[in-house]
JSON list of C-alpha atoms in Angstrom, two decimals:
[
{"chain": "A", "resi": 1, "resn": "MET", "atom": "CA", "xyz": [-128.90, -78.33, -31.39]},
{"chain": "A", "resi": 2, "resn": "LYS", "atom": "CA", "xyz": [-126.58, -75.45, -31.85]},
{"chain": "A", "resi": 3, "resn": "GLY", "atom": "CA", "xyz": [-126.47, -74.90, -28.12]},
{"chain": "A", "resi": 4, "resn": "LYS", "atom": "CA", "xyz": [-125.52, -78.55, -27.52]},
{"chain": "A", "resi": 5, "resn": "THR", "atom": "CA", "xyz": [-122.75, -78.32, -30.14]},
{"chain": "A", "resi": 6, "resn": "ARG", "atom": "CA", "xyz": [-121.47, -75.13, -28.66]},
{"chain": "A", "resi": 7, "resn": "ALA", "atom": "CA", "xyz": [-121.48, -76.66, -25.18]},
{"chain": "A", "resi": 8, "resn": "ALA", "atom": "CA", "xyz": [-119.70, -79.76, -26.49]},
{"chain": "A", "resi": 9, "resn": "VAL", "atom": "CA", "xyz": [-117.02, -77.63, -28.17]},
{"chain": "A", "resi": 10, "resn": "LEU", "atom": "CA", "xyz": [-116.55, -75.58, -24.99]},
{"chain": "A", "resi": 11, "resn": "MET", "atom": "CA", "xyz": [-116.32, -78.74, -22.89]},
{"chain": "A", "resi": 12, "resn": "GLY", "atom": "CA", "xyz": [-113.77, -80.17, -25.34]},
{"chain": "A", "resi": 13, "resn": "ALA", "atom": "CA", "xyz": [-111.69, -77.00, -25.19]},
{"chain": "A", "resi": 14, "resn": "LEU", "atom": "CA", "xyz": [-111.90, -76.97, -21.42]},
{"chain": "A", "resi": 15, "resn": "ALA", "atom": "CA", "xyz": [-110.80, -80.62, -21.30]},
{"chain": "A", "resi": 16, "resn": "ALA", "atom": "CA", "xyz": [-107.89, -79.86, -23.63]},
{"chain": "A", "resi": 17, "resn": "LEU", "atom": "CA", "xyz": [-106.79, -76.93, -21.45]},
{"chain": "A", "resi": 18, "resn": "LEU", "atom": "CA", "xyz": [-107.06, -79.10, -18.36]},
{"chain": "A", "resi": 19, "resn": "ALA", "atom": "CA", "xyz": [-104.97, -81.83, -20.02]},
{"chain": "A", "resi": 20, "resn": "VAL", "atom": "CA", "xyz": [-102.27, -79.32, -20.99]},
{"chain": "A", "resi": 21, "resn": "ALA", "atom": "CA", "xyz": [-102.27, -77.81, -17.50]},
{"chain": "A", "resi": 22, "resn": "VAL", "atom": "CA", "xyz": [-102.05, -81.21, -15.84]},
{"chain": "A", "resi": 23, "resn": "GLY", "atom": "CA", "xyz": [-99.41, -82.31, -18.33]},
{"chain": "A", "resi": 24, "resn": "GLY", "atom": "CA", "xyz": [-97.47, -79.10, -17.71]},
{"chain": "A", "resi": 25, "resn": "PHE", "atom": "CA", "xyz": [-97.60, -79.65, -13.98]},
{"chain": "A", "resi": 26, "resn": "ALA", "atom": "CA", "xyz": [-96.58, -83.25, -14.47]},
{"chain": "A", "resi": 27, "resn": "LEU", "atom": "CA", "xyz": [-93.41, -82.10, -16.24]},
{"chain": "A", "resi": 28, "resn": "ALA", "atom": "CA", "xyz": [-92.55, -79.70, -13.39]},
{"chain": "A", "resi": 29, "resn": "ALA", "atom": "CA", "xyz": [-93.29, -82.25, -10.67]},
{"chain": "A", "resi": 30, "resn": "ASN", "atom": "CA", "xyz": [-89.61, -83.30, -10.62]},
{"chain": "A", "resi": 31, "resn": "PRO", "atom": "CA", "xyz": [-87.64, -80.03, -10.23]},
{"chain": "A", "resi": 32, "resn": "GLU", "atom": "CA", "xyz": [-83.84, -79.98, -10.17]},
{"chain": "A", "resi": 33, "resn": "GLN", "atom": "CA", "xyz": [-81.81, -77.22, -8.55]},
{"chain": "A", "resi": 34, "resn": "VAL", "atom": "CA", "xyz": [-78.49, -76.03, -9.90]},
{"chain": "A", "resi": 35, "resn": "THR", "atom": "CA", "xyz": [-76.07, -73.99, -7.79]},
{"chain": "A", "resi": 36, "resn": "VAL", "atom": "CA", "xyz": [-74.25, -71.30, -9.69]},
{"chain": "A", "resi": 37, "resn": "THR", "atom": "CA", "xyz": [-70.92, -70.19, -8.18]},
{"chain": "A", "resi": 38, "resn": "ALA", "atom": "CA", "xyz": [-68.79, -67.31, -9.44]},
{"chain": "A", "resi": 39, "resn": "PRO", "atom": "CA", "xyz": [-65.81, -66.64, -7.12]},
{"chain": "A", "resi": 40, "resn": "VAL", "atom": "CA", "xyz": [-64.44, -63.19, -7.97]},
{"chain": "A", "resi": 41, "resn": "ALA", "atom": "CA", "xyz": [-60.83, -62.69, -6.89]},
{"chain": "A", "resi": 42, "resn": "GLN", "atom": "CA", "xyz": [-59.52, -59.53, -5.27]},
{"chain": "A", "resi": 43, "resn": "THR", "atom": "CA", "xyz": [-57.78, -57.73, -8.10]},
{"chain": "A", "resi": 44, "resn": "ILE", "atom": "CA", "xyz": [-55.63, -54.60, -7.88]},
{"chain": "A", "resi": 45, "resn": "ARG", "atom": "CA", "xyz": [-53.58, -53.24, -10.76]},
{"chain": "A", "resi": 46, "resn": "LEU", "atom": "CA", "xyz": [-51.21, -50.27, -10.96]},
{"chain": "A", "resi": 47, "resn": "SER", "atom": "CA", "xyz": [-49.47, -48.68, -13.91]},
{"chain": "A", "resi": 48, "resn": "VAL", "atom": "CA", "xyz": [-47.36, -45.52, -14.03]},
{"chain": "A", "resi": 49, "resn": "SER", "atom": "CA", "xyz": [-46.90, -43.26, -17.02]},
{"chain": "A", "resi": 50, "resn": "LYS", "atom": "CA", "xyz": [-43.11, -43.31, -16.88]},
{"chain": "A", "resi": 51, "resn": "ASN", "atom": "CA", "xyz": [-40.30, -44.96, -14.97]},
{"chain": "A", "resi": 52, "resn": "ALA", "atom": "CA", "xyz": [-37.95, -41.98, -14.58]},
{"chain": "A", "resi": 53, "resn": "VAL", "atom": "CA", "xyz": [-38.33, -38.60, -12.91]},
{"chain": "A", "resi": 54, "resn": "ASP", "atom": "CA", "xyz": [-35.54, -36.47, -14.33]},
{"chain": "A", "resi": 55, "resn": "PHE", "atom": "CA", "xyz": [-36.61, -32.82, -13.82]},
{"chain": "A", "resi": 56, "resn": "GLY", "atom": "CA", "xyz": [-36.14, -31.99, -17.47]},
{"chain": "A", "resi": 57, "resn": "GLY", "atom": "CA", "xyz": [-33.27, -34.32, -18.28]},
{"chain": "A", "resi": 58, "resn": "GLY", "atom": "CA", "xyz": [-30.47, -31.78, -18.12]},
{"chain": "A", "resi": 59, "resn": "SER", "atom": "CA", "xyz": [-28.07, -30.54, -15.47]},
{"chain": "A", "resi": 60, "resn": "LEU", "atom": "CA", "xyz": [-29.75, -28.83, -12.56]},
{"chain": "A", "resi": 61, "resn": "ASP", "atom": "CA", "xyz": [-28.50, -25.37, -11.65]},
{"chain": "A", "resi": 62, "resn": "PRO", "atom": "CA", "xyz": [-28.66, -23.96, -8.10]},
{"chain": "A", "resi": 63, "resn": "GLU", "atom": "CA", "xyz": [-29.22, -20.55, -9.71]},
{"chain": "A", "resi": 64, "resn": "THR", "atom": "CA", "xyz": [-32.60, -21.81, -10.87]},
{"chain": "A", "resi": 65, "resn": "GLY", "atom": "CA", "xyz": [-33.14, -23.64, -7.60]},
{"chain": "A", "resi": 66, "resn": "SER", "atom": "CA", "xyz": [-36.59, -25.16, -8.03]},
{"chain": "A", "resi": 67, "resn": "TYR", "atom": "CA", "xyz": [-37.42, -28.02, -10.35]},
{"chain": "A", "resi": 68, "resn": "ALA", "atom": "CA", "xyz": [-40.57, -30.03, -10.96]},
{"chain": "A", "resi": 69, "resn": "ASP", "atom": "CA", "xyz": [-41.61, -33.20, -12.76]},
{"chain": "A", "resi": 70, "resn": "SER", "atom": "CA", "xyz": [-44.64, -35.45, -12.54]},
{"chain": "A", "resi": 71, "resn": "LEU", "atom": "CA", "xyz": [-45.98, -38.86, -13.36]},
{"chain": "A", "resi": 72, "resn": "ASN", "atom": "CA", "xyz": [-49.44, -40.32, -13.61]},
{"chain": "A", "resi": 73, "resn": "ALA", "atom": "CA", "xyz": [-50.45, -43.45, -11.70]},
{"chain": "A", "resi": 74, "resn": "THR", "atom": "CA", "xyz": [-53.50, -45.41, -12.84]},
{"chain": "A", "resi": 75, "resn": "VAL", "atom": "CA", "xyz": [-55.26, -47.73, -10.40]},
{"chain": "A", "resi": 76, "resn": "ARG", "atom": "CA", "xyz": [-57.75, -50.47, -11.28]},
{"chain": "A", "resi": 77, "resn": "SER", "atom": "CA", "xyz": [-59.17, -52.21, -8.24]},
{"chain": "A", "resi": 78, "resn": "ASN", "atom": "CA", "xyz": [-62.27, -54.09, -7.13]},
{"chain": "A", "resi": 79, "resn": "VAL", "atom": "CA", "xyz": [-61.57, -53.22, -3.47]},
{"chain": "A", "resi": 80, "resn": "ASN", "atom": "CA", "xyz": [-60.88, -49.97, -1.64]},
{"chain": "A", "resi": 81, "resn": "TRP", "atom": "CA", "xyz": [-57.20, -49.16, -2.13]},
{"chain": "A", "resi": 82, "resn": "ARG", "atom": "CA", "xyz": [-54.19, -47.13, -0.99]},
{"chain": "A", "resi": 83, "resn": "LEU", "atom": "CA", "xyz": [-51.43, -45.95, -3.33]},
{"chain": "A", "resi": 84, "resn": "GLN", "atom": "CA", "xyz": [-48.15, -45.64, -1.47]},
{"chain": "A", "resi": 85, "resn": "VAL", "atom": "CA", "xyz": [-44.53, -44.90, -2.30]},
{"chain": "A", "resi": 86, "resn": "GLU", "atom": "CA", "xyz": [-41.36, -46.09, -0.61]},
{"chain": "A", "resi": 87, "resn": "LYS", "atom": "CA", "xyz": [-37.83, -44.79, -1.22]},
{"chain": "A", "resi": 88, "resn": "ASN", "atom": "CA", "xyz": [-34.69, -46.90, -1.04]},
{"chain": "A", "resi": 89, "resn": "ARG", "atom": "CA", "xyz": [-32.64, -43.88, 0.14]},
{"chain": "A", "resi": 90, "resn": "ASP", "atom": "CA", "xyz": [-32.40, -40.10, -0.07]},
{"chain": "A", "resi": 91, "resn": "LEU", "atom": "CA", "xyz": [-31.04, -38.67, -3.32]},
{"chain": "A", "resi": 92, "resn": "THR", "atom": "CA", "xyz": [-27.44, -39.86, -3.18]},
{"chain": "A", "resi": 93, "resn": "GLY", "atom": "CA", "xyz": [-24.48, -39.07, -5.43]},
{"chain": "A", "resi": 94, "resn": "ASN", "atom": "CA", "xyz": [-23.39, -41.75, -7.89]},
{"chain": "A", "resi": 95, "resn": "ASP", "atom": "CA", "xyz": [-19.77, -40.50, -7.97]},
{"chain": "A", "resi": 96, "resn": "ASP", "atom": "CA", "xyz": [-19.53, -39.87, -4.23]},
{"chain": "A", "resi": 97, "resn": "PRO", "atom": "CA", "xyz": [-22.12, -41.58, -1.97]},
{"chain": "A", "resi": 98, "resn": "ALA", "atom": "CA", "xyz": [-21.29, -39.01, 0.73]},
{"chain": "A", "resi": 99, "resn": "ASN", "atom": "CA", "xyz": [-23.13, -36.45, -1.45]},
{"chain": "A", "resi": 100, "resn": "VAL", "atom": "CA", "xyz": [-26.76, -36.50, -0.31]},
{"chain": "A", "resi": 101, "resn": "ILE", "atom": "CA", "xyz": [-29.58, -34.07, -1.03]},
{"chain": "A", "resi": 102, "resn": "PRO", "atom": "CA", "xyz": [-31.59, -33.77, 2.21]},
{"chain": "A", "resi": 103, "resn": "SER", "atom": "CA", "xyz": [-35.00, -35.41, 2.07]},
{"chain": "A", "resi": 104, "resn": "GLY", "atom": "CA", "xyz": [-36.75, -32.10, 2.82]},
{"chain": "A", "resi": 105, "resn": "GLN", "atom": "CA", "xyz": [-35.61, -30.79, -0.55]},
{"chain": "A", "resi": 106, "resn": "LEU", "atom": "CA", "xyz": [-37.45, -33.52, -2.51]},
{"chain": "A", "resi": 107, "resn": "THR", "atom": "CA", "xyz": [-41.21, -33.50, -1.93]},
{"chain": "A", "resi": 108, "resn": "PHE", "atom": "CA", "xyz": [-44.39, -34.48, -3.73]},
{"chain": "A", "resi": 109, "resn": "THR", "atom": "CA", "xyz": [-48.06, -33.64, -3.94]},
{"chain": "A", "resi": 110, "resn": "SER", "atom": "CA", "xyz": [-50.81, -35.74, -5.43]},
{"chain": "A", "resi": 111, "resn": "SER", "atom": "CA", "xyz": [-54.14, -34.89, -7.01]},
{"chain": "A", "resi": 112, "resn": "SER", "atom": "CA", "xyz": [-56.97, -36.48, -8.94]},
{"chain": "A", "resi": 113, "resn": "SER", "atom": "CA", "xyz": [-60.15, -35.37, -10.66]},
{"chain": "A", "resi": 114, "resn": "SER", "atom": "CA", "xyz": [-61.73, -38.79, -10.13]},
{"chain": "A", "resi": 115, "resn": "GLY", "atom": "CA", "xyz": [-64.60, -39.03, -7.68]},
{"chain": "A", "resi": 116, "resn": "LYS", "atom": "CA", "xyz": [-63.24, -42.47, -6.78]},
{"chain": "A", "resi": 117, "resn": "VAL", "atom": "CA", "xyz": [-60.20, -40.90, -5.07]},
{"chain": "A", "resi": 118, "resn": "THR", "atom": "CA", "xyz": [-60.98, -40.11, -1.44]},
{"chain": "A", "resi": 119, "resn": "ALA", "atom": "CA", "xyz": [-57.61, -38.78, -0.17]},
{"chain": "A", "resi": 120, "resn": "THR", "atom": "CA", "xyz": [-54.56, -37.13, -1.74]},
{"chain": "A", "resi": 121, "resn": "ARG", "atom": "CA", "xyz": [-51.53, -35.14, -0.63]},
{"chain": "A", "resi": 122, "resn": "GLY", "atom": "CA", "xyz": [-52.45, -31.52, -1.33]},
{"chain": "A", "resi": 123, "resn": "SER", "atom": "CA", "xyz": [-49.39, -29.97, 0.30]},
{"chain": "A", "resi": 124, "resn": "ALA", "atom": "CA", "xyz": [-45.69, -30.69, -0.12]},
{"chain": "A", "resi": 125, "resn": "THR", "atom": "CA", "xyz": [-44.94, -34.04, 1.51]},
{"chain": "A", "resi": 126, "resn": "GLU", "atom": "CA", "xyz": [-41.53, -35.58, 2.13]},
{"chain": "A", "resi": 127, "resn": "PHE", "atom": "CA", "xyz": [-40.96, -39.15, 1.11]},
{"chain": "A", "resi": 128, "resn": "GLY", "atom": "CA", "xyz": [-40.94, -41.13, 4.37]},
{"chain": "A", "resi": 129, "resn": "PRO", "atom": "CA", "xyz": [-37.89, -42.70, 5.98]},
{"chain": "A", "resi": 130, "resn": "THR", "atom": "CA", "xyz": [-36.26, -45.55, 4.07]},
{"chain": "A", "resi": 131, "resn": "GLY", "atom": "CA", "xyz": [-38.37, -48.68, 4.46]},
{"chain": "A", "resi": 132, "resn": "SER", "atom": "CA", "xyz": [-41.52, -46.76, 5.48]},
{"chain": "A", "resi": 133, "resn": "PRO", "atom": "CA", "xyz": [-44.18, -46.39, 2.78]},
{"chain": "A", "resi": 134, "resn": "THR", "atom": "CA", "xyz": [-45.83, -42.98, 2.47]},
{"chain": "A", "resi": 135, "resn": "MET", "atom": "CA", "xyz": [-49.49, -42.68, 1.45]},
{"chain": "A", "resi": 136, "resn": "VAL", "atom": "CA", "xyz": [-49.89, -40.95, -1.93]},
{"chain": "A", "resi": 137, "resn": "ALA", "atom": "CA", "xyz": [-53.65, -41.39, -2.42]},
{"chain": "A", "resi": 138, "resn": "GLU", "atom": "CA", "xyz": [-56.58, -43.52, -1.34]},
{"chain": "A", "resi": 139, "resn": "GLY", "atom": "CA", "xyz": [-59.76, -44.46, -3.12]},
{"chain": "A", "resi": 140, "resn": "ILE", "atom": "CA", "xyz": [-62.68, -46.76, -3.65]},
{"chain": "A", "resi": 141, "resn": "LYS", "atom": "CA", "xyz": [-63.02, -49.56, -6.17]},
{"chain": "A", "resi": 142, "resn": "GLY", "atom": "CA", "xyz": [-63.17, -48.71, -9.84]},
{"chain": "A", "resi": 143, "resn": "ASN", "atom": "CA", "xyz": [-61.41, -48.85, -13.18]},
{"chain": "A", "resi": 144, "resn": "ASN", "atom": "CA", "xyz": [-58.83, -46.47, -14.67]},
{"chain": "A", "resi": 145, "resn": "ILE", "atom": "CA", "xyz": [-58.58, -44.16, -11.66]},
{"chain": "A", "resi": 146, "resn": "ASP", "atom": "CA", "xyz": [-55.87, -41.58, -12.39]},
{"chain": "A", "resi": 147, "resn": "VAL", "atom": "CA", "xyz": [-53.68, -39.95, -9.74]},
{"chain": "A", "resi": 148, "resn": "SER", "atom": "CA", "xyz": [-51.13, -37.29, -10.63]},
{"chain": "A", "resi": 149, "resn": "VAL", "atom": "CA", "xyz": [-47.93, -37.35, -8.56]},
{"chain": "A", "resi": 150, "resn": "ASN", "atom": "CA", "xyz": [-46.02, -34.05, -8.74]},
{"chain": "A", "resi": 151, "resn": "TYR", "atom": "CA", "xyz": [-42.38, -34.01, -7.67]},
{"chain": "A", "resi": 152, "resn": "ALA", "atom": "CA", "xyz": [-40.62, -30.84, -6.49]},
{"chain": "A", "resi": 153, "resn": "LEU", "atom": "CA", "xyz": [-36.86, -30.58, -5.96]},
{"chain": "A", "resi": 154, "resn": "THR", "atom": "CA", "xyz": [-34.88, -27.70, -4.53]},
{"chain": "A", "resi": 155, "resn": "VAL", "atom": "CA", "xyz": [-31.22, -27.57, -5.56]},
{"chain": "A", "resi": 156, "resn": "THR", "atom": "CA", "xyz": [-29.08, -25.27, -3.40]},
{"chain": "A", "resi": 157, "resn": "TRP", "atom": "CA", "xyz": [-25.50, -24.04, -3.58]},
{"chain": "A", "resi": 158, "resn": "GLU", "atom": "CA", "xyz": [-24.67, -26.67, -0.96]},
{"chain": "A", "resi": 159, "resn": "GLU", "atom": "CA", "xyz": [-25.10, -29.60, -3.38]},
{"chain": "A", "resi": 160, "resn": "SER", "atom": "CA", "xyz": [-21.82, -30.86, -4.85]},
{"chain": "A", "resi": 161, "resn": "PRO", "atom": "CA", "xyz": [-21.73, -31.59, -8.58]},
{"chain": "A", "resi": 162, "resn": "ASP", "atom": "CA", "xyz": [-22.80, -35.23, -9.00]},
{"chain": "A", "resi": 163, "resn": "THR", "atom": "CA", "xyz": [-25.65, -37.28, -10.43]},
{"chain": "A", "resi": 164, "resn": "TYR", "atom": "CA", "xyz": [-28.01, -37.97, -7.53]},
{"chain": "A", "resi": 165, "resn": "THR", "atom": "CA", "xyz": [-30.31, -40.99, -7.62]},
{"chain": "A", "resi": 166, "resn": "ALA", "atom": "CA", "xyz": [-32.82, -42.87, -5.53]},
{"chain": "A", "resi": 167, "resn": "THR", "atom": "CA", "xyz": [-35.43, -45.48, -6.35]},
{"chain": "A", "resi": 168, "resn": "HIS", "atom": "CA", "xyz": [-39.08, -44.91, -5.49]},
{"chain": "A", "resi": 169, "resn": "THR", "atom": "CA", "xyz": [-41.33, -47.96, -5.47]},
{"chain": "A", "resi": 170, "resn": "TYR", "atom": "CA", "xyz": [-45.06, -47.36, -5.95]},
{"chain": "A", "resi": 171, "resn": "THR", "atom": "CA", "xyz": [-47.45, -50.00, -4.66]},
{"chain": "A", "resi": 172, "resn": "VAL", "atom": "CA", "xyz": [-51.21, -50.18, -4.45]},
{"chain": "A", "resi": 173, "resn": "ILE", "atom": "CA", "xyz": [-52.69, -52.25, -1.62]},
{"chain": "A", "resi": 174, "resn": "SER", "atom": "CA", "xyz": [-56.17, -52.99, -0.33]},
{"chain": "A", "resi": 175, "resn": "ARG", "atom": "CA", "xyz": [-57.40, -51.10, 2.70]}
]
């Protein structure tokens, strides 16, 4: 009798499993699909560490001749990018606009320790003609990618006393 009881219990368990399996399949017999959409926008951000390059903030002396200053540009981009700079004019005197420091006397280099930066300006580069952006650095997508921009100015005995200014506009674009 024990064998019949055992067989009956096994048959009951097997029937219960079959009912659960069939019931489980019955619940999945009406599947619904859901489309998930996540449009990610192209995003490029640029910040610079300061908004004035002043070569030390004091009067520049042709006796000294060479001056330097730098700024740091930080790029955040989800696309490959190019950092570029455009000048509005050569360094021009505020008191007398006829006073101009030649563009060859104001140059820059750029550098970065980030592996996300693929191109920089390793040698002294003039800022391009007015209205023509000059490449500063290029890179691939990433966050908080730092680029150092190092300005160099040569002041000669030919420069008249004046306060010389120009505006440089930094822009990061996709490439």
